[in-house]
mmCIF file of C-alpha atoms in Angstrom:
data_model
loop_
_atom_site.group_PDB
_atom_site.id
_atom_site.type_symbol
_atom_site.label_atom_id
_atom_site.label_comp_id
_atom_site.label_asym_id
_atom_site.label_seq_id
_atom_site.Cartn_x
_atom_site.Cartn_y
_atom_site.Cartn_z
ATOM 1 C CA MET A 1 37.375 26.783 -87.241
ATOM 2 C CA PHE A 2 40.898 28.346 -87.219
ATOM 3 C CA LYS A 3 44.065 27.726 -86.120
ATOM 4 C CA LEU A 4 46.712 30.449 -85.079
ATOM 5 C CA VAL A 5 49.856 30.611 -87.147
ATOM 6 C CA ASP A 6 52.213 32.764 -85.263
ATOM 7 C CA ILE A 7 51.684 35.982 -83.691
ATOM 8 C CA ASP A 8 52.605 39.499 -84.898
ATOM 9 C CA ASP A 9 53.626 41.077 -81.712
ATOM 10 C CA LEU A 10 52.148 42.075 -78.356
ATOM 11 C CA TYR A 11 50.806 45.587 -79.867
ATOM 12 C CA LYS A 12 47.393 43.613 -80.335
ATOM 13 C CA TYR A 13 47.136 42.066 -77.343
ATOM 14 C CA LYS A 14 47.834 45.233 -75.967
ATOM 15 C CA ILE A 15 44.860 46.773 -77.212
ATOM 16 C CA GLU A 16 42.525 43.970 -76.116
ATOM 17 C CA TYR A 17 44.079 43.795 -72.605
ATOM 18 C CA GLY A 18 43.076 47.640 -72.399
ATOM 19 C CA TYR A 19 39.953 47.387 -73.898
ATOM 20 C CA LYS A 20 39.088 44.545 -71.859
ATOM 21 C CA ASN A 21 40.035 45.800 -68.584
ATOM 22 C CA GLY A 22 37.737 49.450 -69.079
ATOM 23 C CA PHE A 23 41.076 51.739 -69.745
ATOM 24 C CA PHE A 24 39.369 52.807 -73.201
ATOM 25 C CA SER A 25 35.884 52.531 -75.374
ATOM 26 C CA LYS A 26 35.515 50.024 -78.137
ATOM 27 C CA GLU A 27 35.321 52.758 -80.824
ATOM 28 C CA ILE A 28 38.925 54.012 -79.484
ATOM 29 C CA ARG A 29 40.083 50.359 -79.398
ATOM 30 C CA ASN A 30 39.052 49.790 -82.811
ATOM 31 C CA SER A 31 41.109 52.979 -84.138
ATOM 32 C CA MET A 32 43.831 51.665 -82.636
ATOM 33 C CA HIS A 33 43.743 48.360 -84.552
ATOM 34 C CA LYS A 34 43.531 50.065 -87.744
ATOM 35 C CA ILE A 35 46.453 52.230 -87.106
ATOM 36 C CA GLY A 36 48.763 49.025 -86.766
ATOM 37 C CA LYS A 37 48.980 45.636 -89.553
ATOM 38 C CA ASN A 38 45.832 46.459 -91.420
ATOM 39 C CA THR A 39 44.450 42.698 -93.023
ATOM 40 C CA THR A 40 42.043 42.755 -96.112
ATOM 41 C CA LYS A 41 39.262 39.918 -95.409
ATOM 42 C CA GLU A 42 38.914 37.378 -98.202
ATOM 43 C CA HIS A 43 35.755 35.862 -96.947
ATOM 44 C CA TYR A 44 33.184 36.695 -94.568
ATOM 45 C CA TYR A 45 33.941 34.671 -91.851
ATOM 46 C CA GLU A 46 37.560 36.024 -90.986
ATOM 47 C CA ILE A 47 36.022 38.105 -88.440
ATOM 48 C CA ARG A 48 37.407 41.128 -86.091
ATOM 49 C CA LYS A 49 37.531 38.848 -83.414
ATOM 50 C CA LEU A 50 40.259 37.180 -84.991
ATOM 51 C CA TYR A 51 42.577 39.982 -86.436
ATOM 52 C CA ASN A 52 42.195 41.547 -83.135
ATOM 53 C CA LEU A 53 44.563 38.981 -81.898
ATOM 54 C CA SER A 54 46.365 38.114 -85.314
ATOM 55 C CA SER A 55 46.620 38.426 -88.581
ATOM 56 C CA ASN A 56 47.760 35.077 -89.095
ATOM 57 C CA TRP A 57 45.376 32.277 -88.915
ATOM 58 C CA ASN A 58 44.486 28.908 -90.863
ATOM 59 C CA VAL A 59 40.769 27.349 -91.442
ATOM 60 C CA ILE A 60 40.228 24.231 -90.189
ATOM 61 C CA GLY A 61 37.160 22.583 -90.523
ATOM 62 C CA ASN A 62 34.358 23.407 -92.521
ATOM 63 C CA VAL A 63 33.224 26.918 -91.308
ATOM 64 C CA PHE A 64 30.208 27.117 -93.528
ATOM 65 C CA PRO A 65 27.646 28.104 -93.881
ATOM 66 C CA ASN A 66 25.972 28.487 -90.729
ATOM 67 C CA LYS A 67 23.556 26.269 -88.899
ATOM 68 C CA TYR A 68 21.253 29.285 -87.654
ATOM 69 C CA PRO A 69 21.695 33.083 -88.910
ATOM 70 C CA ASN A 70 22.967 35.607 -86.563
ATOM 71 C CA LEU A 71 20.702 38.228 -87.339
ATOM 72 C CA ILE A 72 16.946 37.951 -88.226
ATOM 73 C CA TYR A 73 15.256 41.398 -89.493
ATOM 74 C CA ILE A 74 11.609 41.743 -89.233
ATOM 75 C CA GLY A 75 10.006 43.915 -92.111
ATOM 76 C CA LEU A 76 6.835 44.665 -90.533
ATOM 77 C CA ILE A 77 5.049 47.519 -92.543
ATOM 78 C CA ASN A 78 5.721 48.614 -96.104
ATOM 79 C CA ASN A 79 3.875 52.111 -95.179
ATOM 80 C CA CYS A 80 5.392 55.418 -94.003
ATOM 81 C CA ASN A 81 4.519 58.539 -92.215
ATOM 82 C CA ALA A 82 7.954 60.370 -93.850
ATOM 83 C CA SER A 83 8.592 61.244 -97.653
ATOM 84 C CA CYS A 84 12.332 61.757 -97.346
ATOM 85 C CA ASN A 85 14.329 63.163 -100.584
ATOM 86 C CA HIS A 86 16.753 60.257 -100.508
ATOM 87 C CA CYS A 87 14.112 56.946 -99.935
ATOM 88 C CA PRO A 88 13.748 54.557 -102.657
ATOM 89 C CA TRP A 89 10.336 54.036 -101.710
ATOM 90 C CA PHE A 90 8.560 56.654 -100.741
ATOM 91 C CA SER A 91 10.231 59.942 -102.149
ATOM 92 C CA ASN A 92 8.266 62.377 -104.347
ATOM 93 C CA ILE A 93 11.687 62.421 -106.000
ATOM 94 C CA HIS A 94 11.692 58.593 -106.721
ATOM 95 C CA ALA A 95 8.524 57.115 -106.084
ATOM 96 C CA LYS A 96 7.287 57.612 -109.339
ATOM 97 C CA ASP A 97 10.311 55.811 -111.082
ATOM 98 C CA ASN A 98 8.801 52.987 -109.421
ATOM 99 C CA VAL A 99 8.007 50.053 -111.658
ATOM 100 C CA THR A 100 6.488 47.353 -108.858
ATOM 101 C CA ASN A 101 3.461 47.926 -106.975
ATOM 102 C CA TYR A 102 4.859 46.641 -103.533
ATOM 103 C CA PHE A 103 4.180 49.639 -102.052
ATOM 104 C CA THR A 104 0.933 50.959 -103.614
ATOM 105 C CA HIS A 105 -1.144 49.221 -100.495
ATOM 106 C CA THR A 106 -0.493 48.325 -97.078
ATOM 107 C CA THR A 107 0.601 44.929 -96.273
ATOM 108 C CA LYS A 108 1.405 43.745 -92.913
ATOM 109 C CA ILE A 109 3.014 39.994 -91.901
ATOM 110 C CA ASP A 110 0.670 38.254 -90.490
ATOM 111 C CA ASP A 111 0.942 38.243 -86.359
ATOM 112 C CA LEU A 112 1.114 33.979 -86.306
ATOM 113 C CA LYS A 113 3.863 34.165 -88.808
ATOM 114 C CA VAL A 114 5.978 37.166 -86.921
ATOM 115 C CA TYR A 115 5.634 34.762 -83.524
ATOM 116 C CA GLU A 116 7.159 31.829 -85.705
ATOM 117 C CA ILE A 117 9.922 34.028 -86.942
ATOM 118 C CA ILE A 118 10.394 35.034 -83.464
ATOM 119 C CA ASP A 119 10.743 31.547 -82.101
ATOM 120 C CA PHE A 120 13.437 30.698 -84.702
ATOM 121 C CA ALA A 121 15.078 33.824 -83.448
ATOM 122 C CA ILE A 122 14.623 32.301 -79.616
ATOM 123 C CA LYS A 123 16.044 29.053 -81.438
ATOM 124 C CA SER A 124 18.906 30.564 -82.923
ATOM 125 C CA LYS A 125 20.124 32.800 -80.491
ATOM 126 C CA SER A 126 19.858 35.604 -83.166
ATOM 127 C CA LYS A 127 19.727 39.309 -82.843
ATOM 128 C CA LEU A 128 16.342 40.748 -83.758
ATOM 129 C CA VAL A 129 15.571 43.891 -85.851
ATOM 130 C CA PHE A 130 12.010 44.936 -86.144
ATOM 131 C CA SER A 131 12.664 47.230 -89.543
ATOM 132 C CA GLY A 132 10.896 48.394 -92.755
ATOM 133 C CA PRO A 133 10.174 48.730 -95.711
ATOM 134 C CA GLY A 134 8.479 51.638 -94.021
ATOM 135 C CA GLU A 135 8.078 52.776 -90.416
ATOM 136 C CA PRO A 136 8.094 50.084 -88.153
ATOM 137 C CA LEU A 137 6.465 52.327 -85.204
ATOM 138 C CA LEU A 138 3.392 53.059 -87.442
ATOM 139 C CA ASP A 139 2.443 48.673 -86.413
ATOM 140 C CA GLU A 140 1.376 49.335 -82.970
ATOM 141 C CA ARG A 141 1.596 45.539 -82.918
ATOM 142 C CA ILE A 142 5.355 46.010 -82.386
ATOM 143 C CA PHE A 143 5.488 46.347 -78.604
ATOM 144 C CA ASP A 144 3.407 42.830 -78.102
ATOM 145 C CA PHE A 145 6.248 41.255 -80.275
ATOM 146 C CA ILE A 146 9.068 42.555 -78.446
ATOM 147 C CA LYS A 147 7.703 41.858 -74.707
ATOM 148 C CA TYR A 148 7.151 38.022 -76.484
ATOM 149 C CA ALA A 149 10.677 38.132 -77.929
ATOM 150 C CA LYS A 150 12.249 39.255 -74.851
ATOM 151 C CA ASP A 151 10.125 36.805 -72.513
ATOM 152 C CA GLY A 152 11.604 34.131 -75.117
ATOM 153 C CA GLY A 153 15.232 34.759 -74.064
ATOM 154 C CA VAL A 154 15.954 37.185 -77.564
ATOM 155 C CA LYS A 155 19.060 39.104 -76.020
ATOM 156 C CA TYR A 156 19.731 41.929 -78.684
ATOM 157 C CA ILE A 157 16.438 43.741 -80.333
ATOM 158 C CA SER A 158 16.949 46.676 -82.356
ATOM 159 C CA VAL A 159 14.112 49.269 -83.320
ATOM 160 C CA PRO A 160 15.397 51.393 -86.198
ATOM 161 C CA THR A 161 12.866 54.199 -86.817
ATOM 162 C CA ASN A 162 13.033 57.796 -88.775
ATOM 163 C CA GLY A 163 12.224 59.122 -85.225
ATOM 164 C CA ILE A 164 8.707 61.040 -86.119
ATOM 165 C CA LEU A 165 6.941 58.860 -83.615
ATOM 166 C CA LEU A 166 9.649 58.467 -81.326
ATOM 167 C CA ASP A 167 8.719 60.603 -78.856
ATOM 168 C CA LEU A 168 9.493 60.508 -75.097
ATOM 169 C CA ALA A 169 6.925 58.446 -73.863
ATOM 170 C CA THR A 170 7.315 55.588 -77.004
ATOM 171 C CA LEU A 171 10.994 55.505 -76.113
ATOM 172 C CA LYS A 172 10.431 54.946 -72.258
ATOM 173 C CA LYS A 173 8.059 52.296 -73.639
ATOM 174 C CA LEU A 174 10.744 50.555 -75.494
ATOM 175 C CA ILE A 175 13.547 50.563 -72.562
ATOM 176 C CA ASN A 176 11.083 49.216 -70.372
ATOM 177 C CA LEU A 177 10.511 46.112 -72.688
ATOM 178 C CA GLY A 178 14.387 45.815 -72.762
ATOM 179 C CA VAL A 179 15.226 46.995 -76.216
ATOM 180 C CA ASN A 180 18.814 47.087 -76.591
ATOM 181 C CA GLU A 181 18.914 49.646 -79.247
ATOM 182 C CA VAL A 182 17.124 52.156 -81.059
ATOM 183 C CA SER A 183 17.465 55.086 -84.016
ATOM 184 C CA MET A 184 16.049 58.268 -84.791
ATOM 185 C CA GLY A 185 17.198 60.535 -87.522
ATOM 186 C CA ILE A 186 16.782 64.175 -88.864
ATOM 187 C CA TYR A 187 17.040 65.007 -92.311
ATOM 188 C CA PHE A 188 17.580 68.504 -93.675
ATOM 189 C CA SER A 189 15.819 68.831 -96.826
ATOM 190 C CA ASN A 190 13.434 70.900 -98.775
ATOM 191 C CA GLY A 191 9.972 69.400 -98.374
ATOM 192 C CA ASN A 192 10.512 66.208 -96.033
ATOM 193 C CA TYR A 193 8.497 67.399 -93.261
ATOM 194 C CA LYS A 194 5.249 69.208 -93.775
ATOM 195 C CA ASP A 195 6.221 72.703 -92.609
ATOM 196 C CA GLU A 196 8.999 74.458 -90.396
ATOM 197 C CA LYS A 197 6.680 73.979 -87.475
ATOM 198 C CA ALA A 198 6.746 69.992 -88.034
ATOM 199 C CA LEU A 199 10.747 70.391 -88.553
ATOM 200 C CA ASP A 200 10.844 72.630 -85.256
ATOM 201 C CA ASN A 201 9.038 69.481 -83.591
ATOM 202 C CA MET A 202 11.248 66.923 -84.573
ATOM 203 C CA LYS A 203 13.995 68.861 -83.277
ATOM 204 C CA PHE A 204 12.301 69.808 -79.963
ATOM 205 C CA GLN A 205 11.572 65.764 -79.387
ATOM 206 C CA ILE A 206 14.968 64.734 -80.321
ATOM 207 C CA CYS A 207 16.553 66.879 -78.140
ATOM 208 C CA LYS A 208 14.084 66.126 -75.522
ATOM 209 C CA ASN A 209 14.951 62.622 -75.684
ATOM 210 C CA LEU A 210 18.788 62.773 -75.831
ATOM 211 C CA GLN A 211 18.300 64.893 -72.192
ATOM 212 C CA PHE A 212 16.430 62.260 -71.083
ATOM 213 C CA LEU A 213 19.159 59.355 -71.920
ATOM 214 C CA LYS A 214 21.847 61.532 -70.613
ATOM 215 C CA ASP A 215 20.283 62.014 -67.388
ATOM 216 C CA ASN A 216 19.399 58.376 -66.864
ATOM 217 C CA ASN A 217 22.154 55.659 -67.319
ATOM 218 C CA PHE A 218 19.949 53.029 -69.404
ATOM 219 C CA ASP A 219 21.656 50.459 -70.789
ATOM 220 C CA ILE A 220 20.229 51.372 -74.441
ATOM 221 C CA LYS A 221 21.967 51.976 -77.352
ATOM 222 C CA CYS A 222 20.400 55.275 -79.280
ATOM 223 C CA LYS A 223 21.962 55.462 -82.799
ATOM 224 C CA LEU A 224 21.358 59.056 -83.921
ATOM 225 C CA PHE A 225 21.489 60.040 -87.735
ATOM 226 C CA VAL A 226 21.609 63.853 -88.602
ATOM 227 C CA LEU A 227 21.094 64.124 -92.569
ATOM 228 C CA TYR A 228 20.988 67.077 -94.979
ATOM 229 C CA GLU A 229 21.153 68.393 -98.428
ATOM 230 C CA ILE A 230 24.066 70.970 -99.244
ATOM 231 C CA GLU A 231 21.757 73.951 -99.202
ATOM 232 C CA PHE A 232 20.794 73.267 -95.672
ATOM 233 C CA TYR A 233 24.129 72.685 -94.322
ATOM 234 C CA LYS A 234 24.216 76.082 -92.464
ATOM 235 C CA GLU A 235 20.843 74.310 -90.991
ATOM 236 C CA ALA A 236 22.329 71.082 -89.739
ATOM 237 C CA LEU A 237 24.779 72.686 -88.504
ATOM 238 C CA ASP A 238 23.447 74.730 -86.270
ATOM 239 C CA PHE A 239 21.346 71.590 -84.934
ATOM 240 C CA MET A 240 24.411 69.393 -84.569
ATOM 241 C CA LEU A 241 26.194 72.553 -82.186
ATOM 242 C CA GLU A 242 22.838 72.553 -80.276
ATOM 243 C CA ILE A 243 22.590 68.139 -79.917
ATOM 244 C CA SER A 244 26.458 68.264 -78.862
ATOM 245 C CA LYS A 245 25.046 69.449 -75.251
ATOM 246 C CA PHE A 246 23.756 66.030 -75.086
ATOM 247 C CA ARG A 247 26.614 63.382 -76.970
ATOM 248 C CA ASP A 248 28.666 63.695 -80.010
ATOM 249 C CA ASP A 249 28.684 60.509 -81.215
ATOM 250 C CA PHE A 250 26.202 60.840 -84.191
ATOM 251 C CA CYS A 251 26.572 59.794 -87.442
ATOM 252 C CA VAL A 252 26.919 62.531 -90.576
ATOM 253 C CA ASP A 253 25.771 62.424 -94.100
ATOM 254 C CA LEU A 254 25.297 64.223 -97.020
ATOM 255 C CA TYR A 255 22.575 63.608 -99.682
ATOM 256 C CA ASN A 256 22.370 64.317 -103.243
ATOM 257 C CA PRO A 257 18.593 63.470 -103.234
ATOM 258 C CA ASN A 258 18.837 62.830 -107.640
ATOM 259 C CA ASP A 259 21.496 59.699 -106.492
ATOM 260 C CA LYS A 260 19.856 56.295 -106.183
ATOM 261 C CA TYR A 261 21.990 55.511 -103.120
ATOM 262 C CA TRP A 262 20.793 51.955 -103.014
ATOM 263 C CA GLU A 263 21.981 50.958 -106.836
ATOM 264 C CA GLN A 264 25.757 51.104 -107.679
ATOM 265 C CA ASN A 265 27.581 48.701 -109.637
ATOM 266 C CA GLY A 266 30.346 47.908 -107.795
ATOM 267 C CA PHE A 267 30.200 44.389 -108.234
ATOM 268 C CA ASN A 268 32.781 43.831 -111.308
ATOM 269 C CA ALA A 269 35.026 46.056 -109.837
ATOM 270 C CA ILE A 270 36.170 43.867 -106.694
ATOM 271 C CA PRO A 271 39.967 43.644 -106.629
ATOM 272 C CA ASN A 272 41.439 40.095 -106.635
ATOM 273 C CA LYS A 273 37.874 38.538 -106.595
ATOM 274 C CA ARG A 274 37.580 38.775 -102.657
ATOM 275 C CA HIS A 275 34.150 38.073 -101.253
ATOM 276 C CA SER A 276 34.177 38.893 -98.192
ATOM 277 C CA CYS A 277 30.272 39.693 -97.378
ATOM 278 C CA GLY A 278 28.506 37.484 -95.269
ATOM 279 C CA PHE A 279 25.200 38.971 -95.071
ATOM 280 C CA ILE A 280 23.790 36.173 -97.471
ATOM 281 C CA SER A 281 25.565 33.385 -95.017
ATOM 282 C CA SER A 282 24.576 34.738 -91.618
ATOM 283 C CA SER A 283 21.069 36.748 -91.669
ATOM 284 C CA LEU A 284 17.694 37.145 -93.214
ATOM 285 C CA TYR A 285 15.465 39.594 -94.134
ATOM 286 C CA VAL A 286 11.990 38.622 -94.004
ATOM 287 C CA LEU A 287 9.778 41.380 -95.872
ATOM 288 C CA PRO A 288 6.033 42.485 -95.117
ATOM 289 C CA ASP A 289 4.252 40.036 -97.761
ATOM 290 C CA GLY A 290 6.340 37.298 -96.160
ATOM 291 C CA SER A 291 9.154 37.241 -98.762
ATOM 292 C CA VAL A 292 12.480 36.698 -97.312
ATOM 293 C CA THR A 293 15.316 38.058 -99.042
ATOM 294 C CA LYS A 294 19.419 37.439 -98.963
ATOM 295 C CA CYS A 295 20.230 40.339 -97.075
ATOM 296 C CA GLU A 296 18.725 44.123 -95.921
ATOM 297 C CA PHE A 297 20.274 46.198 -98.803
ATOM 298 C CA GLN A 298 17.987 44.335 -101.273
ATOM 299 C CA ARG A 299 15.087 45.641 -99.525
ATOM 300 C CA GLY A 300 16.344 48.938 -101.582
ATOM 301 C CA MET A 301 15.437 47.074 -104.693
ATOM 302 C CA LEU A 302 11.627 46.537 -104.037
ATOM 303 C CA ALA A 303 10.485 49.209 -106.164
ATOM 304 C CA SER A 304 12.752 48.677 -108.984
ATOM 305 C CA ARG A 305 12.170 44.916 -109.196
ATOM 306 C CA ASP A 306 10.295 41.718 -108.520
ATOM 307 C CA VAL A 307 9.955 40.636 -105.062
ATOM 308 C CA LYS A 308 10.694 36.957 -106.293
ATOM 309 C CA LEU A 309 13.661 37.906 -108.049
ATOM 310 C CA LEU A 310 15.059 38.741 -104.156
ATOM 311 C CA SER A 311 13.535 35.863 -102.573
ATOM 312 C CA PHE A 312 14.273 32.498 -101.900
ATOM 313 C CA GLY A 313 11.434 31.463 -99.796
ATOM 314 C CA ASN A 314 7.974 32.949 -98.336
ATOM 315 C CA ILE A 315 6.816 32.214 -94.710
ATOM 316 C CA TYR A 316 3.613 31.780 -95.990
ATOM 317 C CA SER A 317 4.511 28.291 -97.791
ATOM 318 C CA GLN A 318 7.615 27.436 -95.572
ATOM 319 C CA THR A 319 8.610 27.548 -91.986
ATOM 320 C CA ILE A 320 11.399 30.419 -91.689
ATOM 321 C CA GLU A 321 13.574 27.171 -90.480
ATOM 322 C CA ASN A 322 13.117 25.262 -93.500
ATOM 323 C CA ILE A 323 13.919 28.419 -95.597
ATOM 324 C CA TRP A 324 17.088 29.001 -94.035
ATOM 325 C CA ASN A 325 17.892 25.559 -94.342
ATOM 326 C CA SER A 326 16.823 24.715 -97.977
ATOM 327 C CA SER A 327 18.866 23.687 -100.393
ATOM 328 C CA LEU A 328 18.184 26.863 -102.687
ATOM 329 C CA HIS A 329 19.608 28.629 -99.837
ATOM 330 C CA ARG A 330 22.744 26.640 -99.471
ATOM 331 C CA ASP A 331 23.400 26.707 -103.562
ATOM 332 C CA ILE A 332 23.031 30.769 -103.197
ATOM 333 C CA CYS A 333 25.120 30.583 -100.481
ATOM 334 C CA THR A 334 28.120 28.306 -102.116
ATOM 335 C CA ARG A 335 27.851 30.321 -105.088
ATOM 336 C CA HIS A 336 28.609 33.524 -103.139
ATOM 337 C CA LYS A 337 31.342 32.267 -101.474
ATOM 338 C CA ILE A 338 33.120 31.377 -104.796
ATOM 339 C CA GLY A 339 31.815 34.129 -107.047
ATOM 340 C CA ASP A 340 29.960 31.793 -109.354
ATOM 341 C CA ASN A 341 26.867 33.440 -110.814
ATOM 342 C CA LYS A 342 25.851 30.709 -113.220
ATOM 343 C CA GLU A 343 21.883 31.104 -113.543
ATOM 344 C CA GLY A 344 22.127 34.678 -112.462
ATOM 345 C CA MET A 345 22.034 33.431 -108.869
ATOM 346 C CA LEU A 346 23.713 36.693 -107.760
ATOM 347 C CA ASP A 347 22.435 39.130 -110.229
ATOM 348 C CA VAL A 348 21.270 41.382 -107.285
ATOM 349 C CA CYS A 349 24.447 41.185 -105.860
ATOM 350 C CA LYS A 350 26.177 43.088 -108.664
ATOM 351 C CA ILE A 351 24.373 46.129 -108.250
ATOM 352 C CA CYS A 352 25.052 46.324 -104.260
ATOM 353 C CA LYS A 353 25.893 49.396 -103.014
ATOM 354 C CA SER A 354 27.355 47.919 -99.480
ATOM 355 C CA SER A 355 31.060 48.486 -98.886
ATOM 356 C CA TRP A 356 31.007 45.158 -97.149
ATOM 357 C CA TRP A 357 32.608 43.076 -99.933
ATOM 358 C CA ASN A 358 36.013 44.320 -99.212
ATOM 359 C CA GLU A 359 36.383 45.012 -95.329
ATOM 360 C CA VAL A 360 39.396 46.017 -94.054
ATOM 361 C CA TYR A 361 40.213 46.051 -90.430
#
């Protein structure tokens, strides 16, 4: 719990009033807050909702750890229908460096175990993400799982995909099931798609989906990613101009296919030893073999590290709730909070590429 120390000024309140009354969008509201007095988080629980009102709060009572996860990722399958150059698991560039056998054969979570995870999400009132490592739409069970979750009361479900299988019929099906968020993307690179025709089909499919979403006011968030390598910037720019007819909010990323973006040693560069990352204490990731990892970013290491080094339990030997409430998980969370890497418990965090270690609002 938090106790207000004092109010900076009425600037923050005016912004919140305007946003709550529909005068401007969430994105504009967030940008306006950044223009004002920035506050650097020292701990994960110092959330935006606090700093959008004031930068001066005192912590009272025990805010740690979370009784239930806020977010649960279910990695249904470890197979994919693409070989994106930047991918740590399936790219032709990086797959040759794999030192584990995690992706040598297709693995899926058992049906019963998925339903147990969903039951825990219902109890926890957690958000659900049906994800990889791999392409979730390759697993046809996903539609039954989504229906079960929605019927049980899960309020927010996300399905991030590479977009290849997200044709209009599938998009409509996900909308009818009540999915709250989907993602699709296109990658302009050498060899990412089978041939030029496949790339053209992908562009056509994305435009068709965007047109459908524009023509219908569905309550669904659609994230669109345009990825490209430097020599394909013209093709990427042409496509961005084309889709701007449908929307202007899409993510654009330039990739160097030789970079291992999922492994960057930034842990030791943390200024003032701030520890604002809250993934370990507020979310969990269940992998296709049943292992439960500390956060979503650690799945990028599955090809280079034994999954046992990344996980703190397995749903085939414990219930998901017991894993979350285990003494091992609590110990990891406590050590992470104070930056204590005794016995190497935070070794995998040392190479995290995430910027969430130091969030500035």
